[in-house]
Protein backbone atom coordinates (compact mmCIF):
# COMPACT_ATOMS: atom_id res chain seq x y z
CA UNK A 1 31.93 93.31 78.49
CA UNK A 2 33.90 90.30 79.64
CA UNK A 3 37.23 91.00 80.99
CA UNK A 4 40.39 88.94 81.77
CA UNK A 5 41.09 88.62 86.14
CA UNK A 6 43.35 87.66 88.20
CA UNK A 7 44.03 87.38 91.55
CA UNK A 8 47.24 87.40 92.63
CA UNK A 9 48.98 86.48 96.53
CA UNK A 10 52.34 88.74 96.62
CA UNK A 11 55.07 88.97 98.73
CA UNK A 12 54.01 85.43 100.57
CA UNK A 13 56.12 82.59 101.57
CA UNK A 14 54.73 80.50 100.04
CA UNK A 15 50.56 80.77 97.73
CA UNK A 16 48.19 82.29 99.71
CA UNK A 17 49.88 83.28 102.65
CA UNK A 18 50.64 87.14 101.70
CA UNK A 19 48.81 89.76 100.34
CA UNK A 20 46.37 89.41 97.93
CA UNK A 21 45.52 91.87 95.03
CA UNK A 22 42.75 91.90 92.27
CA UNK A 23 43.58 92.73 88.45
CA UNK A 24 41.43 93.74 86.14
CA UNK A 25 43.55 93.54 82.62
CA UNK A 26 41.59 95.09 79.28
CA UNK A 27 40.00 98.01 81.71
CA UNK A 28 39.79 100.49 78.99
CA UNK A 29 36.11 101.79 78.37
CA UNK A 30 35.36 101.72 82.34
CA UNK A 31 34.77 105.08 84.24
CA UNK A 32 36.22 106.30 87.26
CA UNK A 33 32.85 105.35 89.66
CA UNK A 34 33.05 101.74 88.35
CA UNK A 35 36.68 101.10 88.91
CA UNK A 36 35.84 102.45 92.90
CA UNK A 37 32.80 100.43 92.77
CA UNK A 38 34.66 97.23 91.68
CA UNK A 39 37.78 98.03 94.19
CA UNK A 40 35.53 98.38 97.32
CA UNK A 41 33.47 95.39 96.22
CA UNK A 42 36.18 93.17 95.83
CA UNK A 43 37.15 94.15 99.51
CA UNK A 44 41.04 93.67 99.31
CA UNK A 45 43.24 96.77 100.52
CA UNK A 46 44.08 97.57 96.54
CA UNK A 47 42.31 96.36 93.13
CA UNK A 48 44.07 97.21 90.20
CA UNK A 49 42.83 97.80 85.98
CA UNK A 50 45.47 97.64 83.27
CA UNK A 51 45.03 99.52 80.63
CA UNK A 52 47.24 100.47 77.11
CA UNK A 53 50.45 102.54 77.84
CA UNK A 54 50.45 106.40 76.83
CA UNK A 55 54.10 106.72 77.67
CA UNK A 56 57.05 106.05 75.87
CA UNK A 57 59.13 103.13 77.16
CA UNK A 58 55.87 101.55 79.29
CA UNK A 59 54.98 97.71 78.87
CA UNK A 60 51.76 98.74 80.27
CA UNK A 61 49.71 101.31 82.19
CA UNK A 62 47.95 100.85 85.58
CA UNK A 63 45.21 102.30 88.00
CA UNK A 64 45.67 101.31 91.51
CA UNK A 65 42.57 101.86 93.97
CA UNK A 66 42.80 100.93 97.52
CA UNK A 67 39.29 100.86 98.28
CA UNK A 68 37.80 103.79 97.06
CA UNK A 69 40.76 106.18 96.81
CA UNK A 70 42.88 106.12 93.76
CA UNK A 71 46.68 105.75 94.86
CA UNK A 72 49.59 107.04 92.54
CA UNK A 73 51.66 104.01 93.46
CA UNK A 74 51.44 101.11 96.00
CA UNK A 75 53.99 98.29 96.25
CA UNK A 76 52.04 94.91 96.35
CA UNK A 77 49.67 95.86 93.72
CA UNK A 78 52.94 96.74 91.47
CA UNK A 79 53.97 93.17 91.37
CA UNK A 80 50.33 91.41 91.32
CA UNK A 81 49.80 93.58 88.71
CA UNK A 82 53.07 92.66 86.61
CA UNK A 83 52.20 88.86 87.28
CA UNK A 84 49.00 89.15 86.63
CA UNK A 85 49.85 90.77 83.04
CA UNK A 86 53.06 88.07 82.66
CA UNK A 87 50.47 85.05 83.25
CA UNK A 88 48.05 86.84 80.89
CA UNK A 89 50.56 86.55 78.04
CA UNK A 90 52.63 90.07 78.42
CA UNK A 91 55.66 89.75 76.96
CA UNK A 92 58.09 92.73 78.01
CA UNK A 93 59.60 95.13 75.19
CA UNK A 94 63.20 94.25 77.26
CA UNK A 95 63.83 90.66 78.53
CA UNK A 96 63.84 90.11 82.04
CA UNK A 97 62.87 93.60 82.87
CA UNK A 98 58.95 95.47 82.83
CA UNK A 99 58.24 98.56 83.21
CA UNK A 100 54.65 100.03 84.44
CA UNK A 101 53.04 103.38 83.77
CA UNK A 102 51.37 104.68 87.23
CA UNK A 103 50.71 107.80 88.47
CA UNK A 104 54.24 107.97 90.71
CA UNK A 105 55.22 107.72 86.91
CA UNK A 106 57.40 104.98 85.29
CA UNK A 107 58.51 102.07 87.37
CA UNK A 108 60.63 99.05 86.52
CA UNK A 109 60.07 95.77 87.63
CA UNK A 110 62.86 92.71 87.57
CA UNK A 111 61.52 89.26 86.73
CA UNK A 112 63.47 86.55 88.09
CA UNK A 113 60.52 83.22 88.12
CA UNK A 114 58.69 83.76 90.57
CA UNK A 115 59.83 86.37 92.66
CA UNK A 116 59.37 89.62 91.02
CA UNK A 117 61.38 93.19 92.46
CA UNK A 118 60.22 96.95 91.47
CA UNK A 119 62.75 99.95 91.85
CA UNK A 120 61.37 101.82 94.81
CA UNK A 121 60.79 105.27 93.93
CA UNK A 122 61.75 108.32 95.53
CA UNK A 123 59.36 109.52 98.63
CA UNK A 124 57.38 112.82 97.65
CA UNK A 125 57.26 113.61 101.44
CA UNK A 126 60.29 113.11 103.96
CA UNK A 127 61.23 114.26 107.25
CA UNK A 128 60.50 114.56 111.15
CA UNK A 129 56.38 114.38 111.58
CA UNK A 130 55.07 117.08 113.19
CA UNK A 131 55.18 116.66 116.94
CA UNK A 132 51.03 116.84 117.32
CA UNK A 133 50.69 114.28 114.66
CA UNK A 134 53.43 112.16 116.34
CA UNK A 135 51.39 112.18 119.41
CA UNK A 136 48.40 110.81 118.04
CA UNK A 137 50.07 108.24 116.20
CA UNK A 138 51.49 107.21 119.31
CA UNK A 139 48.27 107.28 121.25
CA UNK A 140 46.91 105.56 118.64
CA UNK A 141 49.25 102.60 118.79
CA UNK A 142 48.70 102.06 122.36
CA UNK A 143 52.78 102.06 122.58
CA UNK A 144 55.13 103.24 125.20
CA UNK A 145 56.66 106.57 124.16
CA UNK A 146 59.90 105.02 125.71
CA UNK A 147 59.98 102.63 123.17
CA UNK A 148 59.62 104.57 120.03
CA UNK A 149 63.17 104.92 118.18
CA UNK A 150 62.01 107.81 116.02
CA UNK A 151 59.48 108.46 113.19
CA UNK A 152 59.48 109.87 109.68
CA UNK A 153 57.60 110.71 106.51
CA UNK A 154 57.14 107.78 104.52
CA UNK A 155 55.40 109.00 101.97
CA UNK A 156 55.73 107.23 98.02
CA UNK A 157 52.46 107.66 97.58
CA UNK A 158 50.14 106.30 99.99
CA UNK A 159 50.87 108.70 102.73
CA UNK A 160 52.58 106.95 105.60
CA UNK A 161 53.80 108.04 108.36
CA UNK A 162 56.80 105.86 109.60
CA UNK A 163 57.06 104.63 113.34
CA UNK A 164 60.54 102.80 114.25
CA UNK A 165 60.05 101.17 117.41
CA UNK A 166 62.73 98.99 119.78
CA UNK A 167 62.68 95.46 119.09
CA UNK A 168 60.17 93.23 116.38
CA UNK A 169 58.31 92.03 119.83
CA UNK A 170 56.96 95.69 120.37
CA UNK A 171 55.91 95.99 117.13
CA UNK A 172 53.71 92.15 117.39
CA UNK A 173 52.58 93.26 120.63
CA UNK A 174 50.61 96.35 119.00
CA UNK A 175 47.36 96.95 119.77
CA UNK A 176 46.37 99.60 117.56
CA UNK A 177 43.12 101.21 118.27
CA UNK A 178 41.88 104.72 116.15
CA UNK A 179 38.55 105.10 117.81
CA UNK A 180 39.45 108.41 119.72
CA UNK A 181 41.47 110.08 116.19
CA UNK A 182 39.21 109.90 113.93
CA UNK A 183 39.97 110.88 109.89
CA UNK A 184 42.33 109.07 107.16
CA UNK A 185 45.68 107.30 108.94
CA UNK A 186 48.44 105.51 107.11
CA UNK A 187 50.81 104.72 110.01
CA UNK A 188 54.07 101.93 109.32
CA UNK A 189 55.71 100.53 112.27
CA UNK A 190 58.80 98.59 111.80
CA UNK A 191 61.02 97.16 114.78
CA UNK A 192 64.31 95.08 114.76
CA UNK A 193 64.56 91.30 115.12
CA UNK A 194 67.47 90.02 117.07
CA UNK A 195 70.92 90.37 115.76
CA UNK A 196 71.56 87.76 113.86
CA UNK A 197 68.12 86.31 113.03
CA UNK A 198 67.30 85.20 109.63
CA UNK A 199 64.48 87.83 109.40
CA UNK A 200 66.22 91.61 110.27
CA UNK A 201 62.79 93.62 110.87
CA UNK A 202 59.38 93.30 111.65
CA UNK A 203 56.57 95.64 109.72
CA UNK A 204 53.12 96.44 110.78
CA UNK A 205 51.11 98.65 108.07
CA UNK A 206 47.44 100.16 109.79
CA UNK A 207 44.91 102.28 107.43
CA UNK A 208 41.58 104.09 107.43
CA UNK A 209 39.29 104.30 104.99
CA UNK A 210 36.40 106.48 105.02
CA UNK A 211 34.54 106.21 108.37
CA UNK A 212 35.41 102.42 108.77
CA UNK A 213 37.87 101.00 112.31
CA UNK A 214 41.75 101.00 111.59
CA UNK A 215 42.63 97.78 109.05
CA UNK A 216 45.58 96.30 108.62
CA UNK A 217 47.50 95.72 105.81
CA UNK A 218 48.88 91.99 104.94
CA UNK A 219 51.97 92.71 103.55
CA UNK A 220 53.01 96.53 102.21
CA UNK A 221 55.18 96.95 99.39
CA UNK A 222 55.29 101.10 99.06
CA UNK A 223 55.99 100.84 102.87
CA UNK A 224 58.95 98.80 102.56
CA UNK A 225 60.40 100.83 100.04
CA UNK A 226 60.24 103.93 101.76
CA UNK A 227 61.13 101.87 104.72
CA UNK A 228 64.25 100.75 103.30
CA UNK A 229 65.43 104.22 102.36
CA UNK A 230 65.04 105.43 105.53
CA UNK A 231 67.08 102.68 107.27
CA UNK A 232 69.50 102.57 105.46
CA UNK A 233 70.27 106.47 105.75
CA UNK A 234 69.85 106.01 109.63
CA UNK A 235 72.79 103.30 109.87
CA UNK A 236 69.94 100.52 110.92
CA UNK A 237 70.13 98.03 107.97
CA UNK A 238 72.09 96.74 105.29
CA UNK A 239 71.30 95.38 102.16
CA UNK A 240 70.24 92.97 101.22
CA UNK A 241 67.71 91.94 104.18
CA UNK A 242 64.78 89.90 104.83
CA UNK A 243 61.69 91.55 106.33
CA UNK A 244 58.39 89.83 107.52
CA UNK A 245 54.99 91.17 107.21
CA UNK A 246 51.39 89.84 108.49
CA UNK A 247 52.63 87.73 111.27
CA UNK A 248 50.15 89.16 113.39
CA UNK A 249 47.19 88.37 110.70
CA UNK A 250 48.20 84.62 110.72
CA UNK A 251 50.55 85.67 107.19
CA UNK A 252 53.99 84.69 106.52
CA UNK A 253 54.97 88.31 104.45
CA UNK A 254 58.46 88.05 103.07
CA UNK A 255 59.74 90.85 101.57
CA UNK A 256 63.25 91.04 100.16
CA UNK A 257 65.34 94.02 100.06
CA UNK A 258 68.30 95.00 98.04
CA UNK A 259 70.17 97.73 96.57
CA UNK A 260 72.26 98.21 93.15
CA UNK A 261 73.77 101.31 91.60
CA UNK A 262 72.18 103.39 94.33
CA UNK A 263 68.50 101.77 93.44
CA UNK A 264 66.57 100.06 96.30
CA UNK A 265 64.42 96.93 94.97
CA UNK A 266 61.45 94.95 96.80
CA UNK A 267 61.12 92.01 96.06
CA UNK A 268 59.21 88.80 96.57
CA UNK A 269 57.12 85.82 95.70
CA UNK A 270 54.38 85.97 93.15
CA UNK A 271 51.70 83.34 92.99
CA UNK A 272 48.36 83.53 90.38
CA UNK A 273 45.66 81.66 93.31
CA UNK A 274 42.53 82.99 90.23
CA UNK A 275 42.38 83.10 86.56
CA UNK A 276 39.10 83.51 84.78
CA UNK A 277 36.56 86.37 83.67
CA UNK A 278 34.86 89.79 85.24
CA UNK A 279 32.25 91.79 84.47
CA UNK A 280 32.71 95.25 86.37
């Protein structure tokens, strides 16, 4: 069967210099070992299938894989995924405002052309990581213990563990290397620009999969949001803020950050680079 797919750039600049995500839309009839086998042959860090809503109050419902592992919520795939669906001719029940089904549950999503913002949700894992685990993660980065700021439980979803470091050049100097630990790692590291400076942090996101090296991720939605949350509970950001993403990958990430009735929202571009046809 023939079905509708899109690839969509999120959270870039400007097209095609962000992160990119595949959609399947009209998914329904395909088993679980087919949706991994698409996700890790269309080699992107998540591939996502839409599929009919089963919950009240849902414009739609989504899978998101990141390779082979089935996430219950990632950021960047959230808004490909509600682009992708928009462009596809997805009208939402309420103007202005869609709202996906995904395993982290129901999650709203502001259109505003084409920058597109979901409501982050709340982390299923917070807290001080365990000292141990700290330690690797710092061995792992290759970084001066001096300069780490503190760490945290990230966790929305895909696991991470959050590493703030000193300054946004710390961060770009990272040399990350997971040779000597190996297993599943989700590590965030996030430093601050200069006061002042049109961009207020800088965000690395590193992950395993399988038996394969350390990747890293172009831009991170679910990090920022969890990100975000923890900042601004620490004292080390207010809203709203720019963030930047990829820099190191030759990517110009912008990710926009704001807050509203006590609801954080990440936000940024959306651009549709393919449109055509798949056969999974």
């Amino acid at each position: 069967m023939i079905r509708r797919f899109r690839q969509v750039d999120v959270f870039g600049e400007e097209a095609c210099t962000g992160n990119p995500v595949a959609v399947v839309l009209d998914a329904q009839g395909l088993d679980d070992e087919t949706l991994r086998r698409f996700s890790v042959w269309s080699n992107l860090s998540e591939c996502t299938f839409v599929l009919p809503p089963t919950t009240a109050g849902a414009d739609y419902r989504v899978r998101i894989f990141a390779l082979s592992t089935e996430l219950p919520f990632a950021g960047h795939p959230t808004l490909g995924t509600a682009r992708a669906w928009l462009d596809a001719g997805g009208v939402p029940a309420t103007p202005g405002v869609l709202v996906q089904q995904c395993g982290a549950g129901l999650v709203p999503v502001r259109v505003d052309g084409q920058r597109l913002a979901f409501a982050a949700p709340p982390r299923i894992r917070s807290g001080p990581v365990e000292a141990d685990l700290l330690t690797a993660v710092i061995e792992i980065l290759g970084v001066d213990p001096g300069r780490v700021v503190d760490a945290e439980w990230l966790d929305n979803g895909p696991g991470w563990v959050g590493v703030l470091l000193d300054s946004a050049d710390t961060v770009l100097e990272l040399r990350p290397d997971a040779s000597a630990h190996p297993g599943r790692w989700d590590i965030g590291v996030i430093g601050p620009h200069a006061a002042g400076a049109r961009l207020s942090f800088e965000v690395r996101a590193f992950f395993t999969e399988g038996i394969e090296a350390l990747r890293e991720d172009p831009v991170t939605g679910s990090l920022h949001a969890a990100a975000a949350q923890w900042l601004l509970a620490r004292g080390e950001a207010t809203v709203p803020y720019l963030a930047a993403q990829g820099t190191a990958m030759g990517r110009r990430g912008r990710v926009h950050v704001g807050a509203e009735d006590g609801t954080i929202w990440i936000g940024g571009r959306t651009d549709v680079v393919l449109s055509g046809t798949a056969a999974p």
